[in-house]
Short mmCIF file of C-alpha atoms and ligand atoms in Angstrom, two decimals:
data_model
loop_
_atom_site.label_atom_id
_atom_site.label_comp_id
_atom_site.label_asym_id
_atom_site.label_seq_id
_atom_site.Cartn_x
_atom_site.Cartn_y
_atom_site.Cartn_z
CA UNK G 1 -0.11 0.10 -0.03
CA UNK G 2 1.40 3.42 -0.98
CA UNK G 3 2.55 5.37 2.13
CA UNK G 4 0.37 8.36 1.42
CA UNK G 5 -2.78 6.38 0.82
CA UNK G 6 -2.02 4.56 4.20
CA UNK G 7 -1.63 8.00 5.94
CA UNK G 8 -5.03 8.98 4.46
CA UNK G 9 -6.63 5.88 5.55
CA UNK G 10 -5.57 6.44 8.92
CA UNK G 11 -6.91 9.88 8.82
CA UNK G 12 -10.21 8.72 7.79
CA UNK G 13 -10.49 5.99 10.25
CA UNK G 14 -9.50 8.49 13.12
CA UNK G 15 -12.21 10.80 11.89
CA UNK G 16 -14.75 8.26 11.55
CA UNK G 17 -14.24 7.12 15.01
CA UNK G 18 -14.25 10.49 16.39
CA UNK G 19 -17.26 11.50 14.70
CA UNK G 20 -18.91 8.29 16.01
CA UNK G 21 -17.81 9.01 19.56
CA UNK G 22 -19.14 12.50 19.29
CA UNK G 23 -22.49 11.07 18.13
CA UNK G 24 -23.15 8.62 20.64
CA UNK G 25 -24.96 9.88 23.75
CA UNK G 26 -23.50 10.65 27.00
CA UNK G 27 -24.59 8.33 29.82
CA UNK G 28 -25.38 9.99 33.20
CA UNK G 29 -26.28 7.28 35.98
CA UNK G 30 -27.69 9.03 39.01
CA UNK G 31 -27.74 6.49 41.94
CA UNK G 32 -28.99 7.02 45.49
CA UNK G 33 -28.82 4.53 48.45
CA UNK G 34 -32.05 3.35 50.07
CA UNK G 35 -34.39 5.73 48.06
CA UNK G 36 -37.86 4.27 48.43
CA UNK G 37 -40.24 4.79 45.30
CA UNK G 38 -42.92 5.78 47.84
CA UNK G 39 -40.90 8.90 48.28
CA UNK G 40 -40.69 10.17 44.72
CA UNK G 41 -43.75 12.15 43.42
CA UNK G 42 -43.52 10.71 39.89
CA UNK G 43 -44.49 7.50 41.81
CA UNK G 44 -47.41 9.19 43.45
CA UNK G 45 -45.56 9.74 46.74
CA UNK G 46 -48.21 10.75 49.35
CA UNK G 47 -45.17 11.86 51.80
CA UNK G 48 -43.26 14.47 49.77
CA UNK G 49 -42.38 16.12 46.30
CA UNK G 50 -39.33 15.65 44.17
CA UNK G 51 -39.79 17.98 41.45
CA UNK G 52 -36.16 17.52 40.05
CA UNK G 53 -36.40 13.64 39.98
CA UNK G 54 -39.73 13.95 38.52
CA UNK G 55 -38.27 16.20 35.55
CA UNK G 56 -36.65 12.85 34.49
CA UNK G 57 -40.14 11.12 34.43
CA UNK G 58 -41.71 14.17 32.54
CA UNK G 59 -39.25 14.00 29.82
CA UNK G 60 -38.66 10.04 29.99
CA UNK G 61 -40.18 6.84 31.05
CA UNK G 62 -41.04 5.62 34.52
CA UNK G 63 -40.79 1.74 35.27
CA UNK G 64 -43.04 0.13 37.73
CA UNK G 65 -41.35 -3.20 38.11
CA UNK G 66 -37.65 -2.46 38.29
CA UNK G 67 -36.75 -5.46 40.54
CA UNK G 68 -33.15 -5.91 42.11
CA UNK G 69 -31.42 -9.35 42.25
CA UNK G 70 -30.45 -9.18 45.55
CA UNK G 71 -31.81 -6.39 47.89
CA UNK G 72 -28.62 -5.15 49.63
CA UNK G 73 -26.07 -2.31 48.62
CA UNK G 74 -22.92 -3.81 47.55
CA UNK G 75 -24.40 -6.79 45.74
CA UNK G 76 -26.72 -4.61 43.71
CA UNK G 77 -23.86 -2.46 42.87
CA UNK G 78 -21.72 -5.79 41.82
CA UNK G 79 -24.69 -6.80 39.58
CA UNK G 80 -24.53 -3.22 37.92
CA UNK G 81 -20.81 -3.33 37.30
CA UNK G 82 -21.02 -6.96 35.72
CA UNK G 83 -24.61 -7.55 34.42
CA UNK G 84 -24.44 -10.88 36.44
CA UNK G 85 -26.24 -12.17 39.42
CA UNK G 86 -24.18 -12.43 42.72
CA UNK G 87 -23.46 -15.94 42.43
CA UNK G 88 -21.61 -15.06 39.17
CA UNK G 89 -19.91 -11.93 40.17
CA UNK G 90 -18.81 -13.26 43.45
CA UNK G 91 -20.21 -10.49 45.37
CA UNK G 92 -23.10 -11.96 47.66
CA UNK G 93 -22.96 -9.89 50.84
CA UNK G 94 -21.70 -6.78 52.02
CA UNK G 95 -18.37 -7.21 53.25
CA UNK G 96 -17.44 -9.23 50.13
CA UNK G 97 -14.27 -7.65 48.18
CA UNK G 98 -15.27 -6.83 44.63
CA UNK G 99 -13.04 -8.70 42.29
CA UNK G 100 -12.25 -5.65 40.02
CA UNK G 101 -10.18 -7.55 37.49
CA UNK G 102 -13.27 -9.26 36.31
CA UNK G 103 -15.15 -7.90 33.15
CA UNK G 104 -17.20 -4.80 33.79
CA UNK G 105 -19.32 -2.59 31.58
CA UNK G 106 -16.86 0.63 32.24
CA UNK G 107 -14.20 -1.28 31.00
CA UNK G 108 -15.92 -2.02 27.91
CA UNK G 109 -17.18 1.52 27.38
CA UNK G 110 -13.60 2.53 27.76
CA UNK G 111 -12.72 0.38 24.96
CA UNK G 112 -15.37 1.94 22.40
CA UNK G 113 -14.10 5.35 23.46
CA UNK G 114 -15.99 6.43 26.39
CA UNK G 115 -14.56 8.73 29.10
CA UNK G 116 -15.67 7.17 32.46
CA UNK G 117 -15.97 8.14 35.93
CA UNK G 118 -17.56 7.31 39.41
CA UNK G 119 -18.14 9.93 41.90
CA UNK G 120 -19.75 9.43 45.36
CA UNK G 121 -20.52 6.15 47.00
CA UNK G 122 -18.95 3.12 45.80
CA UNK G 123 -19.10 0.52 48.72
CA UNK G 124 -17.30 -2.28 46.68
CA UNK G 125 -14.04 -2.30 48.72
CA UNK G 126 -12.23 0.75 48.84
CA UNK G 127 -8.52 0.16 49.12
CA UNK G 128 -7.72 0.92 45.47
CA UNK G 129 -9.26 2.97 42.93
CA UNK G 130 -12.21 1.33 41.10
CA UNK G 131 -11.27 -0.40 37.92
CA UNK G 132 -12.71 0.83 34.61
CA UNK G 133 -12.78 4.52 35.58
CA UNK G 134 -10.73 7.16 33.89
CA UNK G 135 -11.55 9.09 37.10
CA UNK G 136 -12.79 8.34 40.53
CA UNK G 137 -13.78 10.11 43.58
CA UNK G 138 -15.40 7.84 46.23
CA UNK G 139 -16.55 7.56 49.53
CA UNK G 140 -14.77 5.20 51.81
CA UNK G 141 -17.07 2.49 52.75
CA UNK G 142 -20.63 3.79 53.67
CA UNK G 143 -19.17 7.21 54.19
CA UNK G 144 -20.56 10.09 56.53
CA UNK G 145 -23.25 12.45 55.88
CA UNK G 146 -21.05 15.56 56.75
CA UNK G 147 -17.19 16.08 56.13
CA UNK G 148 -16.39 13.05 54.13
CA UNK G 149 -13.04 11.62 53.66
CA UNK G 150 -12.85 10.42 50.10
CA UNK G 151 -10.49 8.45 47.77
CA UNK G 152 -9.58 10.68 44.54
CA UNK G 153 -8.10 8.20 41.93
CA UNK G 154 -7.06 6.21 45.13
CA UNK G 155 -5.58 8.88 47.25
CA UNK G 156 -6.98 10.07 50.42
CA UNK G 157 -8.71 13.38 50.38
CA UNK G 158 -10.99 15.17 53.05
CA UNK G 159 -13.93 17.51 52.34
CA UNK G 160 -15.88 19.98 54.42
CA UNK G 161 -19.52 20.28 54.03
CA UNK G 162 -22.58 18.05 53.60
CA UNK G 163 -22.04 15.02 51.57
CA UNK G 164 -24.77 15.17 49.12
CA UNK G 165 -23.79 18.61 48.05
CA UNK G 166 -20.16 17.81 47.89
CA UNK G 167 -20.77 14.82 45.58
CA UNK G 168 -22.65 17.01 43.08
CA UNK G 169 -19.98 19.69 43.33
CA UNK G 170 -17.36 17.09 42.44
CA UNK G 171 -19.49 15.79 39.67
CA UNK G 172 -19.91 19.15 38.22
CA UNK G 173 -16.32 19.79 38.38
CA UNK G 174 -15.63 16.73 36.57
CA UNK G 175 -18.24 17.54 33.90
CA UNK G 176 -16.66 20.99 33.60
CA UNK G 177 -13.14 19.64 33.10
CA UNK G 178 -13.43 16.74 31.22
CA UNK G 179 -12.11 15.88 27.74
CA UNK G 180 -14.94 16.99 25.75
CA UNK G 181 -14.05 14.87 22.60
CA UNK G 182 -15.34 11.75 23.87
CA UNK G 183 -18.69 10.86 25.20
CA UNK G 184 -18.93 10.37 28.90
CA UNK G 185 -20.35 7.73 31.08
CA UNK G 186 -20.69 9.22 34.72
CA UNK G 187 -21.90 7.18 37.78
CA UNK G 188 -22.99 10.22 40.21
CA UNK G 189 -23.58 8.13 43.33
CA UNK G 190 -25.19 9.39 46.83
CA UNK G 191 -24.89 8.03 50.08
CA UNK G 192 -28.28 9.60 50.91
CA UNK G 193 -30.85 8.68 52.08
CA UNK G 194 -29.13 5.80 53.88
CA UNK G 195 -29.44 5.16 57.40
CA UNK G 196 -28.95 7.09 59.80
CA UNK G 197 -30.76 10.04 57.79
CA UNK G 198 -28.70 13.04 58.73
CA UNK G 199 -30.47 15.96 56.88
CA UNK G 200 -28.20 18.71 55.47
CA UNK G 201 -28.20 22.09 57.08
CA UNK G 202 -30.62 23.46 54.58
CA UNK G 203 -33.37 20.99 55.18
CA UNK G 204 -33.15 20.46 59.17
CA UNK G 205 -36.48 22.06 60.02
CA UNK G 206 -38.36 21.18 56.61
CA UNK G 207 -41.47 19.26 57.80
CA UNK G 208 -41.56 20.66 61.34
CA UNK G 209 -45.05 21.86 61.01
CA UNK G 210 -46.74 19.01 59.40
CA UNK G 211 -47.71 15.24 60.20
CA UNK G 212 -46.56 12.66 57.66
CA UNK G 213 -49.19 9.88 56.96
CA UNK G 214 -48.44 6.54 58.33
CA UNK G 215 -48.63 3.55 56.38
CA UNK G 216 -51.52 1.16 56.76
CA UNK G 217 -49.22 -1.67 57.91
CA UNK G 218 -47.22 0.37 60.57
CA UNK G 219 -48.52 -1.99 63.42
CA UNK G 220 -48.34 -5.40 61.53
CA UNK G 221 -48.21 -8.32 63.65
CA UNK G 222 -46.96 -10.67 61.03
CA UNK G 223 -49.46 -13.14 61.48
CA UNK G 224 -49.98 -13.99 57.95
CA UNK G 225 -46.16 -14.81 57.24
CA UNK G 226 -43.86 -17.28 58.61
CA UNK G 227 -40.95 -17.16 60.92
CA UNK G 228 -38.72 -14.88 59.04
CA UNK G 229 -40.97 -11.72 59.32
CA UNK G 230 -41.58 -12.45 62.91
CA UNK G 231 -37.74 -12.85 63.95
CA UNK G 232 -36.30 -9.92 61.95
CA UNK G 233 -34.75 -7.17 63.53
CA UNK G 234 -35.44 -4.08 61.56
CA UNK G 235 -38.61 -2.30 63.44
CA UNK G 236 -39.22 1.06 64.10
CA UNK G 237 -40.58 0.03 67.56
CA UNK G 238 -37.51 -1.96 68.52
CA UNK G 239 -34.55 -1.70 66.44
CA UNK G 240 -33.86 2.01 66.15
CA UNK G 241 -31.28 3.59 68.08
CA UNK G 242 -31.04 7.16 69.86
CA UNK G 243 -28.65 7.78 67.18
CA UNK G 244 -31.10 7.12 64.51
CA UNK G 245 -33.62 9.34 66.16
CA UNK G 246 -31.28 12.17 66.58
CA UNK G 247 -31.55 11.91 70.44
CA UNK G 248 -27.87 12.42 70.31
CA UNK G 249 -25.72 14.74 68.55
CA UNK G 250 -23.56 13.49 65.64
CA UNK G 251 -19.95 13.45 66.51
CA UNK G 252 -18.10 14.81 63.51
CA UNK G 253 -19.60 18.10 62.85
CA UNK G 254 -17.57 21.33 62.63
CA UNK G 255 -18.75 23.79 65.34
CA UNK G 256 -20.85 25.82 63.09
CA UNK G 257 -22.58 22.65 61.79
CA UNK G 258 -23.12 21.53 65.22
CA UNK G 259 -24.88 24.96 66.10
CA UNK G 260 -27.17 24.88 63.18
CA UNK G 261 -27.99 21.09 64.03
CA UNK G 262 -28.57 21.80 67.77
CA UNK G 263 -30.82 24.83 67.01
CA UNK G 264 -33.16 22.44 64.97
CA UNK G 265 -33.28 19.36 66.92
CA UNK G 266 -32.86 20.66 70.63
CA UNK G 267 -36.50 22.17 70.85
CA UNK G 268 -37.96 19.14 69.36
CA UNK G 269 -36.14 16.73 71.44
CA UNK G 270 -37.22 18.70 74.71
CA UNK G 271 -40.70 18.47 73.57
CA UNK G 272 -40.16 14.71 72.85
CA UNK G 273 -38.90 14.25 76.35
CA UNK G 274 -41.59 16.26 78.10
CA UNK G 275 -44.30 14.21 76.25
CA UNK G 276 -43.08 11.01 77.95
CA UNK G 277 -44.65 8.83 75.37
CA UNK G 278 -45.21 5.06 75.59
CA UNK G 279 -46.67 2.20 73.62
CA UNK G 280 -47.95 2.92 70.25
CA UNK G 281 -47.75 6.75 70.75
CA UNK G 282 -44.06 6.29 71.10
CA UNK G 283 -43.77 4.25 67.73
CA UNK G 284 -45.72 6.82 66.03
CA UNK G 285 -43.31 9.54 67.44
CA UNK G 286 -40.46 7.50 66.18
CA UNK G 287 -41.96 6.83 62.62
CA UNK G 288 -42.34 10.81 62.41
CA UNK G 289 -38.91 11.42 63.42
CA UNK G 290 -37.63 8.61 61.01
CA UNK G 291 -39.77 9.54 58.11
CA UNK G 292 -39.15 13.46 58.28
CA UNK G 293 -35.34 12.98 58.54
CA UNK G 294 -35.42 10.28 55.53
CA UNK G 295 -37.71 12.82 53.52
CA UNK G 296 -35.15 15.70 54.27
CA UNK G 297 -32.32 13.71 52.97
CA UNK G 298 -34.16 13.10 49.98
CA UNK G 299 -35.16 16.69 49.49
CA UNK G 300 -31.33 17.65 49.30
CA UNK G 301 -30.69 14.75 46.94
CA UNK G 302 -33.59 16.17 44.72
CA UNK G 303 -32.18 19.67 44.98
CA UNK G 304 -28.69 18.48 43.99
CA UNK G 305 -30.16 16.52 41.00
CA UNK G 306 -31.76 19.75 39.98
CA UNK G 307 -28.28 21.35 39.74
CA UNK G 308 -27.01 18.65 37.52
CA UNK G 309 -30.13 18.65 35.13
CA UNK G 310 -29.61 22.37 34.79
CA UNK G 311 -25.93 22.16 34.08
CA UNK G 312 -26.68 19.56 31.24
CA UNK G 313 -29.32 22.06 29.84
CA UNK G 314 -27.15 25.07 30.18
CA UNK G 315 -24.14 23.49 28.37
CA UNK G 316 -26.28 22.31 25.60
CA UNK G 317 -25.84 18.69 26.39
CA UNK G 318 -29.22 17.68 27.57
CA UNK G 319 -30.31 16.29 24.11
CA UNK G 320 -27.19 14.09 23.79
CA UNK G 321 -27.35 12.56 27.35
CA UNK G 322 -29.35 9.60 28.71
CA UNK G 323 -30.32 10.27 32.27
CA UNK G 324 -31.03 7.50 34.41
CA UNK G 325 -32.11 7.71 37.96
CA UNK G 326 -32.18 4.63 40.21
CA UNK G 327 -31.51 3.50 43.90
CA UNK G 328 -29.59 0.27 44.82
CA UNK G 329 -32.72 -1.16 46.18
CA UNK G 330 -36.13 -0.04 47.52
CA UNK G 331 -36.66 0.76 51.19
CA UNK G 332 -39.22 0.45 53.99
CA UNK G 333 -40.84 3.47 55.15
CA UNK G 334 -42.63 2.09 57.84
CA UNK G 335 -44.46 -0.62 56.02
CA UNK G 336 -44.81 -3.65 58.31
CA UNK G 337 -43.45 -1.47 61.00
CA UNK G 338 -39.97 -1.58 59.20
CA UNK G 339 -37.14 0.54 57.81
CA UNK G 340 -34.32 -1.29 55.89
CA UNK G 341 -34.70 -3.60 52.76
CA UNK G 342 -33.14 -7.18 51.97
CA UNK G 343 -36.50 -8.85 51.68
CA UNK G 344 -38.13 -9.86 48.31
CA UNK G 345 -41.52 -8.20 49.61
CA UNK G 346 -42.29 -5.58 47.20
CA UNK G 347 -40.98 -2.40 49.04
CA UNK G 348 -37.37 -3.81 48.88
CA UNK G 349 -37.65 -5.79 45.64
CA UNK G 350 -38.72 -2.80 43.62
CA UNK G 351 -36.51 0.08 43.37
CA UNK G 352 -37.27 3.52 41.27
CA UNK G 353 -36.04 3.58 37.81
CA UNK G 354 -36.63 6.66 35.50
CA UNK G 355 -34.93 7.01 32.38
CA UNK G 356 -34.78 10.19 29.88
CA UNK G 357 -33.26 9.54 26.39
CA UNK G 358 -34.35 12.37 24.40
CA UNK G 359 -35.51 11.25 21.04
CA UNK G 360 -36.01 7.70 22.21
CA UNK G 361 -38.22 7.72 25.60
CA UNK G 362 -41.62 8.98 24.99
CA UNK G 363 -42.18 11.84 27.41
CA UNK G 364 -44.15 10.80 30.46
CA UNK G 365 -44.42 7.18 29.65
CA UNK G 366 -44.89 4.67 32.02
CA UNK G 367 -43.65 0.95 31.60
CA UNK G 368 -44.79 -2.20 33.43
CA UNK G 369 -42.27 -4.73 32.12
CA UNK G 370 -39.99 -6.65 34.26
CA UNK G 371 -36.71 -4.78 34.31
CA UNK G 372 -33.60 -4.82 36.56
CA UNK G 373 -30.45 -3.33 37.40
CA UNK G 374 -29.00 -6.67 35.86
CA UNK G 375 -29.93 -5.12 32.48
CA UNK G 376 -27.96 -1.86 32.90
CA UNK G 377 -24.51 -3.03 31.76
CA UNK G 378 -26.02 -4.74 28.66
CA UNK G 379 -28.32 -1.58 28.08
CA UNK G 380 -25.31 1.00 28.51
CA UNK G 381 -23.27 -1.08 26.11
CA UNK G 382 -25.90 -1.16 23.44
CA UNK G 383 -26.34 2.71 23.85
CA UNK G 384 -22.58 3.13 23.05
CA UNK G 385 -22.68 0.67 20.30
CA UNK G 386 -20.40 -1.90 21.85
CA UNK G 387 -21.12 -5.77 21.83
CA UNK G 388 -22.97 -7.24 24.80
CA UNK G 389 -20.94 -10.09 25.83
CA UNK G 390 -22.85 -13.61 26.08
CA UNK G 391 -21.96 -14.32 29.62
CA UNK G 392 -24.04 -11.14 31.04
CA UNK G 393 -27.21 -12.47 32.41
CA UNK G 394 -29.52 -9.47 31.81
CA UNK G 395 -30.90 -8.04 28.53
CA UNK G 396 -30.37 -4.78 26.89
CA UNK G 397 -33.32 -2.39 27.41
CA UNK G 398 -32.92 -0.12 24.51
CA UNK G 399 -36.12 -1.71 22.58
CA UNK G 400 -37.85 -1.27 25.63
CA UNK G 401 -37.00 2.49 26.37
CA UNK G 402 -38.12 3.13 22.45
CA UNK G 403 -41.43 1.56 23.44
CA UNK G 404 -40.91 -1.44 21.68
CA UNK G 405 -40.55 -4.15 24.33
CA UNK G 406 -39.87 -7.67 22.41
CA UNK G 407 -42.37 -10.50 22.70
CA UNK G 408 -39.86 -12.50 24.45
CA UNK G 409 -39.02 -10.07 27.11
CA UNK G 410 -38.82 -11.77 30.41
CA UNK G 411 -41.99 -12.69 32.16
CA UNK G 412 -40.70 -13.52 35.44
CA UNK G 413 -37.71 -12.76 37.70
CA UNK G 414 -35.43 -14.48 40.15
CA UNK G 415 -34.25 -13.20 43.37
CA UNK G 416 -31.90 -14.36 45.80
CA UNK G 417 -30.77 -12.95 49.30
CA UNK G 418 -27.93 -14.20 51.25
CA UNK G 419 -26.96 -12.09 54.22
CA UNK G 420 -27.89 -14.02 57.17
CA UNK G 421 -26.36 -14.02 59.67
CA UNK G 422 -26.06 -10.32 59.31
CA UNK G 423 -27.68 -6.89 60.15
CA UNK G 424 -31.35 -7.03 60.86
CA UNK G 425 -31.44 -10.76 60.99
CA UNK G 426 -33.50 -11.31 57.47
CA UNK G 427 -33.16 -14.85 56.69
CA UNK G 428 -31.69 -16.17 53.46
CA UNK G 429 -34.09 -16.72 50.79
CA UNK G 430 -34.76 -16.99 47.02
CA UNK G 431 -37.80 -16.67 44.93
CA UNK G 432 -39.56 -15.96 41.67
CA UNK G 433 -42.26 -13.31 40.68
CA UNK G 434 -44.21 -12.68 37.51
CA UNK G 435 -45.42 -9.03 38.65
CA UNK G 436 -48.58 -10.57 40.07
CA UNK G 437 -47.38 -13.45 42.08
CA UNK G 438 -44.59 -14.17 44.16
CA UNK G 439 -43.26 -17.42 45.48
CA UNK G 440 -40.36 -17.01 47.98
CA UNK G 441 -38.46 -19.95 49.83
CA UNK G 442 -36.44 -19.49 53.03
CA UNK G 443 -34.01 -22.27 52.78
CA UNK G 444 -31.95 -22.71 55.96
CA UNK G 445 -32.01 -25.73 57.80
CA UNK G 446 -33.79 -24.24 61.03
CA UNK G 447 -35.85 -21.91 59.22
CA UNK G 448 -37.27 -24.11 55.98
CA UNK G 449 -40.43 -22.12 54.91
CA UNK G 450 -42.38 -21.21 51.95
CA UNK G 451 -44.37 -18.08 51.38
CA UNK G 452 -46.56 -17.10 48.43
CA UNK G 453 -48.55 -13.97 47.67
CA UNK G 454 -51.01 -12.69 45.09
CA UNK G 455 -50.54 -8.95 44.78
CA UNK G 456 -53.50 -8.26 43.07
CA UNK G 457 -55.72 -9.41 45.74
CA UNK G 458 -53.28 -8.63 48.70
CA UNK G 459 -50.91 -5.88 47.54
CA UNK G 460 -49.46 -5.33 51.03
CA UNK G 461 -48.33 -8.87 51.27
CA UNK G 462 -50.20 -9.68 54.59
CA UNK G 463 -51.57 -13.02 54.01
CA UNK G 464 -49.30 -15.91 52.43
CA UNK G 465 -51.47 -18.25 50.28
CA UNK G 466 -48.81 -20.98 50.02
CA UNK G 467 -50.12 -24.49 50.47
CA UNK G 468 -53.87 -23.27 50.11
CA UNK G 469 -55.83 -25.97 47.58
CA UNK G 470 -57.32 -22.88 45.81
CA UNK G 471 -53.86 -21.76 44.88
CA UNK G 472 -52.39 -24.93 44.00
CA UNK G 473 -52.22 -24.41 40.40
CA UNK G 474 -50.37 -21.04 40.71
CA UNK G 475 -48.12 -22.63 43.13
CA UNK G 476 -47.07 -25.44 40.73
CA UNK G 477 -46.64 -22.84 37.89
CA UNK G 478 -44.44 -20.66 40.03
CA UNK G 479 -42.39 -23.51 41.28
CA UNK G 480 -41.76 -24.77 37.97
CA UNK G 481 -40.80 -21.23 36.88
CA UNK G 482 -38.52 -21.03 39.93
CA UNK G 483 -36.56 -24.17 38.96
CA UNK G 484 -36.20 -23.04 35.49
CA UNK G 485 -34.71 -19.68 36.27
CA UNK G 486 -32.41 -21.39 38.62
CA UNK G 487 -31.23 -23.81 36.18
CA UNK G 488 -31.01 -20.92 33.26
CA UNK G 489 -28.97 -18.73 35.57
CA UNK G 490 -26.75 -21.60 36.94
CA UNK G 491 -27.39 -21.00 40.60
CA UNK G 492 -25.46 -23.61 42.54
CA UNK G 493 -27.23 -26.01 44.86
CA UNK G 494 -25.07 -24.67 47.93
CA UNK G 495 -24.32 -21.19 48.66
CA UNK G 496 -20.96 -19.91 47.52
CA UNK G 497 -18.67 -19.47 50.25
CA UNK G 498 -18.58 -15.69 49.63
CA UNK G 499 -22.07 -15.76 51.24
CA UNK G 500 -20.50 -15.61 54.51
CA UNK G 501 -18.76 -11.86 54.27
CA UNK G 502 -15.32 -11.10 54.58
CA UNK G 503 -14.27 -12.13 51.16
CA UNK G 504 -14.26 -15.24 48.89
CA UNK G 505 -11.42 -16.96 50.90
CA UNK G 506 -13.19 -17.05 54.29
CA UNK G 507 -12.57 -20.38 55.49
CA UNK G 508 -15.42 -20.55 57.98
CA UNK G 509 -17.78 -23.05 55.80
CA UNK G 510 -20.06 -24.07 58.58
CA UNK G 511 -22.77 -21.66 57.90
CA UNK G 512 -22.66 -22.45 54.02
CA UNK G 513 -26.19 -23.08 53.34
CA UNK G 514 -27.48 -25.84 50.85
CA UNK G 515 -30.44 -24.44 49.30
CA UNK G 516 -32.26 -27.73 48.57
CA UNK G 517 -33.47 -30.02 51.43
C1 LIG A 601 -25.36 -0.50 57.88
C2 LIG A 601 -26.55 -0.08 58.79
C3 LIG A 601 -27.71 -1.15 58.30
C4 LIG A 601 -27.86 -1.36 57.01
C5 LIG A 601 -26.28 -1.89 56.32
C6 LIG A 601 -26.52 -2.15 54.93
N1 LIG A 601 -26.45 0.21 60.08
O1 LIG A 601 -24.69 -1.56 58.71
O2 LIG A 601 -28.91 -0.53 58.92
O3 LIG A 601 -28.64 -2.35 56.74
O4 LIG A 601 -25.58 -0.63 56.68
O5 LIG A 601 -26.94 -0.94 54.04
S1 LIG A 601 -25.81 1.72 60.59
O6 LIG A 601 -26.09 1.72 62.13
O7 LIG A 601 -24.46 1.71 60.35
O8 LIG A 601 -26.57 2.68 59.83
S2 LIG A 601 -26.34 -1.01 52.72
O9 LIG A 601 -27.27 0.11 52.14
O10 LIG A 601 -25.03 -0.44 52.83
O11 LIG A 601 -26.55 -2.24 52.03
CA1 LIG A 602 -28.71 0.40 49.99
#
């Protein structure tokens, strides 16, 4: 080949790649921790308004059935990185170390010319910079609500201020400074509204003069379910600490932050002490304190999301950016008397998902297909024009986003939770749902029980219908579906050792659970 022609070819290839890169949309992945769909106005919240999160719904698609494969923080994040279930990506419980050398979607995006960054909560092990990112600035472990130490590309840095604001400032700084020649994929990930729900200085007295409605099931007695619901440790009545309830002051605030904090909480706490509440009235007070602090944290998230959406608009990037809003799982806002997550019951199985993709998602559309964070890696790869590897276990949602759900889209979903023993005493379980019916199995030797629900007749999942003669056909069909999915997804018969926490090589094998009797 003559040299001049070769040089010309290189130029054409470079230009083609560059144009293709510029044409492909940016991906802004907004992620929160423990944000319940019940507290988003686009989902019909009776508790609060979230005008900025709602902007994504107004211009995009809202998903009613986004189910997490394993309702807990680190495991959901590992699912998103890999497009694989916990038993395949090796991260089954919080406390596992994520094997960052494995295939992940950001690495594959880098290969096709995307600039990648993760800013905020990571929670997949913090000793090194996350792999697959051109830039990372992440909280260490859970991270605090105020004055967070972080790791910037692996190096320790310390910030002063409210974490939700800081994470947003860092995300905006990165967006301003980045290499504009490539499309970006930014994971902008909040700590909020995770326990212990410390509001920011701007929202400390929000909701002070209102009473938030209680959920119907705040005083659930668990009579319609088995042992696990009765033996959990996640109730507002019994599990919440003085720290959760802000009856003690936080320890890591600056003098100025502390003064603002005390000015807000001291009068409320004095009134509480004087009221001397007991029994149900005390639970009601705890619920109000909890939900208000939770909603205050959400308000700050929502304000900050508004700043980022505004920035995209002001810089002319809104039309070429896919914006995704999601949480690592749902959360109990007093339903069944609970906070926290972990269960395959609706509030923690379902997570909010809103996607705005200008020109693709129909503004204000509502989708009822079963989708999952398991599908995100595949979706992002297709958006970027990259090949989706065969060993990923989800499916690209691109046609779903375009309003053209394929006929063979999944009709049922497999769930599996492993973290027992662990925080909040929720038993290991797996199960299947088709969106209406749900079959769950708690599979440990000492608590080997099944539950089944019909969400149409019993949306709050108060009465298991497992074993009832009139439900026998449904039970049979769900069991068949469960076994089919377990085989298809290659779920091992015995829990992998990593389900014990503390890393894959944990030698303590005594609590490894066999899943079949
Ligand atoms: C902490 C919380 C728990 C919570 C886990 C997991 N306790 O341990 O209530 O379930 O995180 O949350 S706290 O007293 O430290 O707040 S997760 O979102 O990271 O999975
Ligand atoms: Ca979480």
